[in-house]
mmCIF file of C-alpha atoms in Angstrom:
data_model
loop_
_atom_site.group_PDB
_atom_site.id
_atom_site.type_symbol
_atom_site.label_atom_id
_atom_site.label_comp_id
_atom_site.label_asym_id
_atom_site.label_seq_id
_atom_site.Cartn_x
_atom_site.Cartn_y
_atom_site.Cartn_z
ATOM 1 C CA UNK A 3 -4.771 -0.915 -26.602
ATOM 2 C CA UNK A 4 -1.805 1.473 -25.602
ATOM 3 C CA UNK A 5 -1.121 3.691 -22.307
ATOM 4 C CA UNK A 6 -2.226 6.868 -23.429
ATOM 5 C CA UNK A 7 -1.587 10.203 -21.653
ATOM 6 C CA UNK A 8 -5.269 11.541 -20.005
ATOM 7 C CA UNK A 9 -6.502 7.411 -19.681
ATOM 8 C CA UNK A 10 -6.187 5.260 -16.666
ATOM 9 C CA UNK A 11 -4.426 2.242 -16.216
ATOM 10 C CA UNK A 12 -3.871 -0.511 -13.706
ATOM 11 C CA UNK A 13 -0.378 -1.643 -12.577
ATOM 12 C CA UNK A 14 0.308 -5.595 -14.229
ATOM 13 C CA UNK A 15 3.147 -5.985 -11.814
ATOM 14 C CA UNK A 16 3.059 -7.483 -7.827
ATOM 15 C CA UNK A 17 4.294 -3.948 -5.956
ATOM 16 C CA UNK A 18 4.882 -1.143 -8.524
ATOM 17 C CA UNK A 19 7.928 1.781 -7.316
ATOM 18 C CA UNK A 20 6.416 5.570 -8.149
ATOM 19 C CA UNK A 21 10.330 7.334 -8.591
ATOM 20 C CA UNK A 22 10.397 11.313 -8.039
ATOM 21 C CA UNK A 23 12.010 11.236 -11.570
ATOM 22 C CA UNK A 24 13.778 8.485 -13.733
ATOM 23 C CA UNK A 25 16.842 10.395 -13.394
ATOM 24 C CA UNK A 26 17.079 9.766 -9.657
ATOM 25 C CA UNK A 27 16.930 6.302 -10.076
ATOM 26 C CA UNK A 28 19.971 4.177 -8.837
ATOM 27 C CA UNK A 29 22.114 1.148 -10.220
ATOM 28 C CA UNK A 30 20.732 -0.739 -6.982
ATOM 29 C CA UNK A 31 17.089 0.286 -8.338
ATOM 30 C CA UNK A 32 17.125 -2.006 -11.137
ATOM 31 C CA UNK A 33 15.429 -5.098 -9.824
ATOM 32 C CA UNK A 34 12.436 -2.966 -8.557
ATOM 33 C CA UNK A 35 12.202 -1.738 -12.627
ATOM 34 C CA UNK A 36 11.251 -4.773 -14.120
ATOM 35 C CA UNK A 37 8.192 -5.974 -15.654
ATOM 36 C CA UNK A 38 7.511 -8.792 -13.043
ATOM 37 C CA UNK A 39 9.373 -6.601 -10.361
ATOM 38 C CA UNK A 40 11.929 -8.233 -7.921
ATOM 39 C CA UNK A 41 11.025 -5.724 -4.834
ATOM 40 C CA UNK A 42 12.196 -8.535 -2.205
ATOM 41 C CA UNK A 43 15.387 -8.533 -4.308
ATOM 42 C CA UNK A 44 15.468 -4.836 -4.673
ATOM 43 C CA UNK A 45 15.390 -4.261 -0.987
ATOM 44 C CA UNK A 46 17.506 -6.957 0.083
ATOM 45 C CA UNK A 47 19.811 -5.598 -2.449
ATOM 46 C CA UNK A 48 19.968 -2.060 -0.550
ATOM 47 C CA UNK A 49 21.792 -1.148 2.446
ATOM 48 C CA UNK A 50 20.486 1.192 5.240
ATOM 49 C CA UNK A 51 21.331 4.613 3.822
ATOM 50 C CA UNK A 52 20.095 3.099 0.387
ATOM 51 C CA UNK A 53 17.008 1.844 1.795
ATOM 52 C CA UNK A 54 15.975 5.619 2.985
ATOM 53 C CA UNK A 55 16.686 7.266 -0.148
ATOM 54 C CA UNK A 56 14.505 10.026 -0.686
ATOM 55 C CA UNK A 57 13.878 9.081 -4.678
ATOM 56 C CA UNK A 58 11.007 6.807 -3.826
ATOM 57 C CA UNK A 59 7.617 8.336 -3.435
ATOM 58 C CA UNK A 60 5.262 5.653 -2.752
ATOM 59 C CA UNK A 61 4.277 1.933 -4.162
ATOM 60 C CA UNK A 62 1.098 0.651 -5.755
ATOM 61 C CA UNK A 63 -0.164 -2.770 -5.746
ATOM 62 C CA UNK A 64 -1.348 -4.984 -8.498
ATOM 63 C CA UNK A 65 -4.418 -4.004 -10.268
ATOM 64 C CA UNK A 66 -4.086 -0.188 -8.470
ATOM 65 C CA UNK A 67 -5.353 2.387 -10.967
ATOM 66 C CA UNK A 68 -3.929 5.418 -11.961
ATOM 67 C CA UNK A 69 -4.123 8.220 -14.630
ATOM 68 C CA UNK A 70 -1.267 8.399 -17.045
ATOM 69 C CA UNK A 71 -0.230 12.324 -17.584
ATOM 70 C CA UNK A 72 2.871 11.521 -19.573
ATOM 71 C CA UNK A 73 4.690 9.277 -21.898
ATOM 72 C CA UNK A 74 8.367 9.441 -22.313
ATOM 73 C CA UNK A 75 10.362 7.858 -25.171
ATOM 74 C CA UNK A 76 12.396 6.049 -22.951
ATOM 75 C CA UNK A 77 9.742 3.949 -21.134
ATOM 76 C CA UNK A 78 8.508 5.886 -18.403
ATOM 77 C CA UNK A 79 5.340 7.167 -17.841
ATOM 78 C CA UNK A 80 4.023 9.845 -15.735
ATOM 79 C CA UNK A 81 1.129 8.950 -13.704
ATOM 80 C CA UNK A 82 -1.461 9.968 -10.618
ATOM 81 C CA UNK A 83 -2.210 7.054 -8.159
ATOM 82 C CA UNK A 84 -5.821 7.847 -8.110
ATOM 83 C CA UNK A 85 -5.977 5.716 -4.632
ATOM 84 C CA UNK A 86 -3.135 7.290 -2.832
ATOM 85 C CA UNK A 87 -5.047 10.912 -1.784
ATOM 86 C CA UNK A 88 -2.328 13.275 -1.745
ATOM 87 C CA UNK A 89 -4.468 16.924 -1.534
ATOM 88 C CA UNK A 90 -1.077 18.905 -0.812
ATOM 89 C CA UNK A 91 0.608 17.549 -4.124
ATOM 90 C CA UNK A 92 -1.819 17.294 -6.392
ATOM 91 C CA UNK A 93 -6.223 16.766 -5.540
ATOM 92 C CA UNK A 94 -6.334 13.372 -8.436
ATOM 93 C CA UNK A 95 -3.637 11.534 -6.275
ATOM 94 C CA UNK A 96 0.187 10.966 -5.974
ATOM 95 C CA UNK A 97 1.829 11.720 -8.801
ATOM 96 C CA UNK A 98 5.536 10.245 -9.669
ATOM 97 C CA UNK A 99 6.834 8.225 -12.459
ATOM 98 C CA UNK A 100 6.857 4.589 -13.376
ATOM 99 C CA UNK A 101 8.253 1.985 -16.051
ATOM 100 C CA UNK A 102 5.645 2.224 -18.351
ATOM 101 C CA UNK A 103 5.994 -1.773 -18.714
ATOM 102 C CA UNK A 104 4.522 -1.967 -15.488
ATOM 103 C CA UNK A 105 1.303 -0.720 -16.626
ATOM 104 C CA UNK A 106 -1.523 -1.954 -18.655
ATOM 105 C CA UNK A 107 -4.156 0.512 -20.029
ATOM 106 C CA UNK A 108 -7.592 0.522 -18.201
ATOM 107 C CA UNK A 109 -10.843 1.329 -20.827
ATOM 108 C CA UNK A 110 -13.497 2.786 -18.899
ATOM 109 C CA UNK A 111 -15.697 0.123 -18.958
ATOM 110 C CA UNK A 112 -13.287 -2.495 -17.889
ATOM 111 C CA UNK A 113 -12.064 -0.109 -14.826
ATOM 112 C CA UNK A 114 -12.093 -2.435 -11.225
ATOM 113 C CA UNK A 115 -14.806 -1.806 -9.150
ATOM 114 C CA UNK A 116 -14.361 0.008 -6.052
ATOM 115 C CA UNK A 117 -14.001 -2.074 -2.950
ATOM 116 C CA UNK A 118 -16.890 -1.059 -1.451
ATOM 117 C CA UNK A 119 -19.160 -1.316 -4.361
ATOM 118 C CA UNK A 120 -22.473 -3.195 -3.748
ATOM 119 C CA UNK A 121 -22.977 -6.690 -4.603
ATOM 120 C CA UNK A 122 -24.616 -7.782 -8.025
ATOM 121 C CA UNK A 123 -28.542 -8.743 -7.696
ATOM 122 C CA UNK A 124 -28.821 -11.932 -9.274
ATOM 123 C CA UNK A 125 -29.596 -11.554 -13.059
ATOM 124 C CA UNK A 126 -28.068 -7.614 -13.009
ATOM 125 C CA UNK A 127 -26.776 -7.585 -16.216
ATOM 126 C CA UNK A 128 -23.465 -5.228 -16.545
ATOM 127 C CA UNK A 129 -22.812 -4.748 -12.647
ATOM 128 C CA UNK A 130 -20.037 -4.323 -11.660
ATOM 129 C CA UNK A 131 -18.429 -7.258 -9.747
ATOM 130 C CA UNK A 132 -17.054 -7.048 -6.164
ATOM 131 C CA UNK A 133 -13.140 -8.133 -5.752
ATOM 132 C CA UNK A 134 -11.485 -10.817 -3.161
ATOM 133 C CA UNK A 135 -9.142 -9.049 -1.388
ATOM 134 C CA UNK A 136 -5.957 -10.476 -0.698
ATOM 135 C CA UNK A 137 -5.260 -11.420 3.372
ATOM 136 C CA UNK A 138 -2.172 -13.066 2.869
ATOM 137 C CA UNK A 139 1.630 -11.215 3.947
ATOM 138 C CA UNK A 140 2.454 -12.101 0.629
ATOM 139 C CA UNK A 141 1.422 -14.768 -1.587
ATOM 140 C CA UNK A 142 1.644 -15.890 -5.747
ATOM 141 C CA UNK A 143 -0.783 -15.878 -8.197
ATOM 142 C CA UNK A 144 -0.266 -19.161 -10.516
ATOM 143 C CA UNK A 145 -0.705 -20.703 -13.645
ATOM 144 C CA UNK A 146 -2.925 -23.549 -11.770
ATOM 145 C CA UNK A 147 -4.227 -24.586 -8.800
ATOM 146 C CA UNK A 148 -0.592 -25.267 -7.104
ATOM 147 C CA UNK A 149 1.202 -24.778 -10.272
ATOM 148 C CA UNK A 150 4.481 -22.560 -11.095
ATOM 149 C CA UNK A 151 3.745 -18.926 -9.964
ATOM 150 C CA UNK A 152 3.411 -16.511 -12.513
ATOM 151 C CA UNK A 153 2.989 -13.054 -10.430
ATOM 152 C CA UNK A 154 5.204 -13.311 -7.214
ATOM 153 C CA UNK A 155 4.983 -11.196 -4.070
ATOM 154 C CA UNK A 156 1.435 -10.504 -4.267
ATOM 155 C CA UNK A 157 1.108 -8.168 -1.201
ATOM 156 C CA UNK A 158 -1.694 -7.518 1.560
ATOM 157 C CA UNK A 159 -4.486 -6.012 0.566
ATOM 158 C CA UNK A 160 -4.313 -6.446 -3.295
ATOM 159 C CA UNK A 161 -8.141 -6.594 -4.979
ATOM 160 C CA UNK A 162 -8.733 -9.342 -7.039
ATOM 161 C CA UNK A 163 -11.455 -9.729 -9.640
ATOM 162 C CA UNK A 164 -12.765 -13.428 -9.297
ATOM 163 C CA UNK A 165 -12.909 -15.617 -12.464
ATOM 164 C CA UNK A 166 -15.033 -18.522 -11.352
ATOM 165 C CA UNK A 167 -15.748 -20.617 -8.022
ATOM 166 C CA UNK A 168 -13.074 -22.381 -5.907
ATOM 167 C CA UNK A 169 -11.556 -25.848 -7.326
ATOM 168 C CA UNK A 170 -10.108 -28.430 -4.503
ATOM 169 C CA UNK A 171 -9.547 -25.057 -2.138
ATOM 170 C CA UNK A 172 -7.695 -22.822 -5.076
ATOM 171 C CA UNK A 173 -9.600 -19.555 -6.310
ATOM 172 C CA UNK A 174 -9.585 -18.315 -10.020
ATOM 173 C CA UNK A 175 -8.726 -14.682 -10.069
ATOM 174 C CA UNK A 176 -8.567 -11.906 -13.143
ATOM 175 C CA UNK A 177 -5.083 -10.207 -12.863
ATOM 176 C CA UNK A 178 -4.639 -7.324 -15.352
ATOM 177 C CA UNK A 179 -2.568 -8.206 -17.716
ATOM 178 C CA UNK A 180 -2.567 -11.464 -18.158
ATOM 179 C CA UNK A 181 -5.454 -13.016 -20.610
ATOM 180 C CA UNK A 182 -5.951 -16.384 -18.657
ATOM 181 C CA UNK A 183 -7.269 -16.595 -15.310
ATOM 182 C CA UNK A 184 -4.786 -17.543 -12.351
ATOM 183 C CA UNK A 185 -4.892 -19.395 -9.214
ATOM 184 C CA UNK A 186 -3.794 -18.768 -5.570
ATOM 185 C CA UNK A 187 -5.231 -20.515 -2.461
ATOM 186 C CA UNK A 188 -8.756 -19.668 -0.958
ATOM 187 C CA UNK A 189 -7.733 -18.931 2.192
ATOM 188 C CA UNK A 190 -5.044 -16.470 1.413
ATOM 189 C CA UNK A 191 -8.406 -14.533 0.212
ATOM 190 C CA UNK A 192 -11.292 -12.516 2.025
ATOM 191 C CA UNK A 193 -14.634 -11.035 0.444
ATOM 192 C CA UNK A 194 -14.649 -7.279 0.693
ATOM 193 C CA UNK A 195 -15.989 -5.956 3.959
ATOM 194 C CA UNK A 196 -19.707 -5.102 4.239
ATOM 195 C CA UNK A 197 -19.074 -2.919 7.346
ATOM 196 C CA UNK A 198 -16.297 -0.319 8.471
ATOM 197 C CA UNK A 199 -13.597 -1.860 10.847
ATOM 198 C CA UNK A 200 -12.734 -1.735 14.178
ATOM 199 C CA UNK A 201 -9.506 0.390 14.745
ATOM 200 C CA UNK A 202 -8.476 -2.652 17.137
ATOM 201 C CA UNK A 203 -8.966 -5.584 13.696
ATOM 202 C CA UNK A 204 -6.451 -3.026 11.656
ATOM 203 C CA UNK A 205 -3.922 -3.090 14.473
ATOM 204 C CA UNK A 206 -3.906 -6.230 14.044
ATOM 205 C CA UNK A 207 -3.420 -6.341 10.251
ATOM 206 C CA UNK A 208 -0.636 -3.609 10.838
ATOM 207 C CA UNK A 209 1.163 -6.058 13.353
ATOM 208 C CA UNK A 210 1.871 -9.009 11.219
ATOM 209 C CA UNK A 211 4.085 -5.939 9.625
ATOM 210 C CA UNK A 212 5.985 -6.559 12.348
ATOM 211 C CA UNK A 213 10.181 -6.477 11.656
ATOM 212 C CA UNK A 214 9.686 -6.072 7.882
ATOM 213 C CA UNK A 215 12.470 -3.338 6.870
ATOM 214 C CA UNK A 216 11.833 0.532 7.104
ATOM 215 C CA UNK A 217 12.093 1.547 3.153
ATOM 216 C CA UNK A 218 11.313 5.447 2.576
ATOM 217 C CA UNK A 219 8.291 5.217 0.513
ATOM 218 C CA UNK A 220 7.513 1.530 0.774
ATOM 219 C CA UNK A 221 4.009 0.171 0.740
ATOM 220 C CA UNK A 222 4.549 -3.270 0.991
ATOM 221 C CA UNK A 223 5.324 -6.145 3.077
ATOM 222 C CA UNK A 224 8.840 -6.633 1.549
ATOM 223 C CA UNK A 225 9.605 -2.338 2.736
ATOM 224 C CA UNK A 226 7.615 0.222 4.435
ATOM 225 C CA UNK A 227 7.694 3.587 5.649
ATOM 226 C CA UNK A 228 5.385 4.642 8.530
ATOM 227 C CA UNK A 229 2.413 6.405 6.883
ATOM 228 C CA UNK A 230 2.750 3.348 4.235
ATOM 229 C CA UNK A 231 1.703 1.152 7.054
ATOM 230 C CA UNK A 232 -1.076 2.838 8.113
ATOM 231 C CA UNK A 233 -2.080 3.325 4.310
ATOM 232 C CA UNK A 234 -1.903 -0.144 3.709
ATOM 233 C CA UNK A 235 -3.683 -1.877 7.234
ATOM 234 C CA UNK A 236 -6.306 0.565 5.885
ATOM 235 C CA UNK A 237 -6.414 -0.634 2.667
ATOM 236 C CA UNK A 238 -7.143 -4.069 3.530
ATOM 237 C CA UNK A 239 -10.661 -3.459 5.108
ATOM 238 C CA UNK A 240 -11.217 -1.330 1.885
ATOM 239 C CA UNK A 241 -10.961 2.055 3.644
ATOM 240 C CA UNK A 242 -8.971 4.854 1.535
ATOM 241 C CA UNK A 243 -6.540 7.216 3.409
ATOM 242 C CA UNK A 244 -3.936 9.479 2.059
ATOM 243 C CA UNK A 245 -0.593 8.141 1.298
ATOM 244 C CA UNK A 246 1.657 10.934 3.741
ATOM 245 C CA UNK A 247 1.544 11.535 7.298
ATOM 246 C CA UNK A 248 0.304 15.105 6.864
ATOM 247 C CA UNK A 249 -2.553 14.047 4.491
ATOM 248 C CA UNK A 250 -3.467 11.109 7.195
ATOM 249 C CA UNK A 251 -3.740 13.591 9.840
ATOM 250 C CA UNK A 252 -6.563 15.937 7.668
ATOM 251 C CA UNK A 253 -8.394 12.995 6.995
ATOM 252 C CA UNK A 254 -9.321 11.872 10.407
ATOM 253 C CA UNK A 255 -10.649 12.855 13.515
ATOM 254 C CA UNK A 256 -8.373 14.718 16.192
ATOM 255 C CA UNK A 257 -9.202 13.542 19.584
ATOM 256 C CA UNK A 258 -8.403 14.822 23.129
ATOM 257 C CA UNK A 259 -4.916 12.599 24.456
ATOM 258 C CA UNK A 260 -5.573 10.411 26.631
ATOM 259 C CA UNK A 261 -9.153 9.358 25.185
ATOM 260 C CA UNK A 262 -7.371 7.513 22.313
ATOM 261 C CA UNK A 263 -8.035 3.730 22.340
ATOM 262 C CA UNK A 264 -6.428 0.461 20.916
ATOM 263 C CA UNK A 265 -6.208 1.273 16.811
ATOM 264 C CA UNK A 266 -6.089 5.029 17.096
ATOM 265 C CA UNK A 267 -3.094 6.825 15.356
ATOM 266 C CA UNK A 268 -0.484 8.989 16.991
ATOM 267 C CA UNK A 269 0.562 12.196 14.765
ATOM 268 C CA UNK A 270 4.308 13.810 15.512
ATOM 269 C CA UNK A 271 5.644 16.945 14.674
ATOM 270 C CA UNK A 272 8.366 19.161 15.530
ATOM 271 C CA UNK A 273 7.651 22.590 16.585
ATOM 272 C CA UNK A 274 6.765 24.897 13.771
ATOM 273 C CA UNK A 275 7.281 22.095 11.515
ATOM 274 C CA UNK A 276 4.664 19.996 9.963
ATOM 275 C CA UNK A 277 3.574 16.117 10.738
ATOM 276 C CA UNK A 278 6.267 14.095 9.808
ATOM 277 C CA UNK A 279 6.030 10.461 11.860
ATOM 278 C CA UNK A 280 2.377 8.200 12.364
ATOM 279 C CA UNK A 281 2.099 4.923 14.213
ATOM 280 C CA UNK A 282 -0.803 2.990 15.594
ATOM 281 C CA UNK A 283 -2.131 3.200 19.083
ATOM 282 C CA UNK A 284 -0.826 -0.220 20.121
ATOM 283 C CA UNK A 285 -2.747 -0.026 23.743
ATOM 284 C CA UNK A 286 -5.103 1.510 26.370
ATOM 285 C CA UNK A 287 -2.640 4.567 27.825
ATOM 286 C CA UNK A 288 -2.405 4.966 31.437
ATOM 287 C CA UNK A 289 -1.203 8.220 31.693
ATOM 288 C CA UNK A 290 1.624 10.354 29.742
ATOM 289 C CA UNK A 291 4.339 7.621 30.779
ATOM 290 C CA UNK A 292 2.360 4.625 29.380
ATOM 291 C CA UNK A 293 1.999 5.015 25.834
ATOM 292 C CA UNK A 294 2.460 2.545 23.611
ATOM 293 C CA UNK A 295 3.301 2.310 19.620
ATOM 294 C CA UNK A 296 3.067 0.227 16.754
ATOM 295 C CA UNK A 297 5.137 2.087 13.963
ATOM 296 C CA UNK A 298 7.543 1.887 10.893
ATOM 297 C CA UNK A 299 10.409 3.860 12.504
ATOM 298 C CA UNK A 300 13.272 5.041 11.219
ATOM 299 C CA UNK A 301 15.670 4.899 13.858
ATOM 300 C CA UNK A 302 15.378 1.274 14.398
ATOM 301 C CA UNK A 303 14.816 0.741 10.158
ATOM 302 C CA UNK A 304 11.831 -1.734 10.904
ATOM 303 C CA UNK A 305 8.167 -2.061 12.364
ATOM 304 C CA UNK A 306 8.461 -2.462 15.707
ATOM 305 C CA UNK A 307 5.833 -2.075 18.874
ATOM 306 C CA UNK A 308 7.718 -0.605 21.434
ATOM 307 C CA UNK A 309 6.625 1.928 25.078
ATOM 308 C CA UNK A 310 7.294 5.195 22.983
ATOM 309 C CA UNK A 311 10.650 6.879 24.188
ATOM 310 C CA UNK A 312 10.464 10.203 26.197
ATOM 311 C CA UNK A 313 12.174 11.843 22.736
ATOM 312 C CA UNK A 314 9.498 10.699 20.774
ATOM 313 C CA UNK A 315 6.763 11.947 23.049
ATOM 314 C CA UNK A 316 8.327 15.223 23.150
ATOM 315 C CA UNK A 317 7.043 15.642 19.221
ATOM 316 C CA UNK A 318 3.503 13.943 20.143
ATOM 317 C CA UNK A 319 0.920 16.341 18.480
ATOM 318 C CA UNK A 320 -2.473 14.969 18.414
ATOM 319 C CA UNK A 321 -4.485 11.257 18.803
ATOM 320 C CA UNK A 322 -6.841 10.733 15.812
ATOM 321 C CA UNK A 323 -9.224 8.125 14.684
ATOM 322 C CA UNK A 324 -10.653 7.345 11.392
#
């Protein structure tokens, strides 16, 4: 089958880059345009400024659907990331432009199930089948069970269809794409959760983020930007929220400051302005002078856990828990 504009697809590729338009793409871009993408290249290729550049929108992982809106002669294809909610842009998702070689179509019947969806009773015929989700930083899907990788940089949070039981601690996984099933080890996989999270188990998914390079519009463990790492610590325990800092803070629960606990987000704004910064709650406050952060910032181009500065405070906005 082709990509066809009004059908969904899946991304074939590790960590897919959704550009504001192909035009704004940059000669430094190229190893992040590939079909398999190079995104550790591609960011270690970039300086600073580069690495902020406002043409990136967002990422999506391997096996992330989306609906195609547009084919271009030159290889691009419009799309909506169906998972990234993004009500102020457009109510299907974040829309933004990809290599259409990064893509393979999706028929309905063959779409991935949800993460949450429930197991198959034994005998159900046609149900749908629940993913392994990946738990690893970053891993590689291979040919074998420790073979030559064929999909590098497998991020965090990636679902996984399996393909058959564990062999000598390797897993068989479906990766879209590819006809054959491929391998990475067991333990860099975890079933889907059966229950909602404690805010205090995604901190902790959010700090092994720790020092990985602020990238505007980065959703990976390679680059990300601050509502990208809430996005993605999310993702991992199967929980959906919007892909900007604005969106995050309509999609969960305001609470009263100094109430907020371990896990809880901060929301920052300047006056008159809307939300523009997010970082995790990274412990108990103890007063206004106490709090503490866990955030992709900007200033000091990483993810960092830091006392938040008196400047920063004086944009502080709201606590919120999802």
């Amino acid at each position: 089958m082709k990509l066809q504009p009004g059908r969904e697809a899946v991304v074939r590729v590790a960590v897919a880059t959704l550009w504001s338009r192909p035009e704004a793409v940059r000669p430094v871009d190229r190893p992040a345009l590939d079909a398999p993408a190079d995104v550790a290249a591609w960011i270690s290729g970039m300086d600073a400024d580069q690495q902020v550049g406002e043409c990136v929108l967002s990422q999506l992982l391997l096996g992330e659907r989306v609906l195609v809106t547009a084919l271009r002669p030159d290889g691009w294809a419009h799309v909506v990331a169906v998972e990234q909610p993004a009500a102020r842009l457009d109510p299907r998702g974040y829309p933004g432009w990809l290599p259409a070689a990064q893509l393979t179509p999706c028929p309905a019947d063959d779409a991935p199930a949800p993460a949450d969806a429930a197991p198959s009773p034994a005998g159900t015929q046609g149900a749908p089948v629940r993913p392994w989700v990946v738990d690893a930083t970053v891993t590689a899907l291979r040919a074998a069970p420790d073979g030559e990788p064929v999909v590098a940089g497998v991020i965090l949070g990636t679902r996984l269809t399996p393909a058959g039981p564990p062999v000598d601690d390797w897993r068989p996984v479906h990766a879209p794409g590819h006809d054959r099933p491929l391998w990475l080890p067991d333990a860099h996989l975890v079933p889907p959760p059966t229950a909602p999270p404690l805010p205090a188990d995604v901190l902790t998914v959010a700090a092994r983020l720790r020092d990985v390079a602020y990238v505007w519009g980065g959703v990976s463990a390679y680059g990300i930007d601050c509502s990208g790492l809430v996005h993605l610590a999310w993702r991992r325990f199967g929980v959906v929220l919007p892909r900007d800092a604005a969106d995050q803070a309509g999609a969960t629960t305001p609470l009263a400051l100094g109430t907020e606990r371990v896990g809880d987000l901060y929301f920052f704004a300047r006056p008159g302005r809307q939300i523009h910064h997010i970082g995790f709650v990274s412990a108990a406050p103890d007063g206004d002078a106490d709090r503490r952060i866990l955030h992709a910032c900007y200033r000091h181009r990483r993810v960092l856990e830091e006392a938040m500065p008196a400047d920063r405070a004086a944009t502080l906005v709201g606590a919120h828990r999802v």
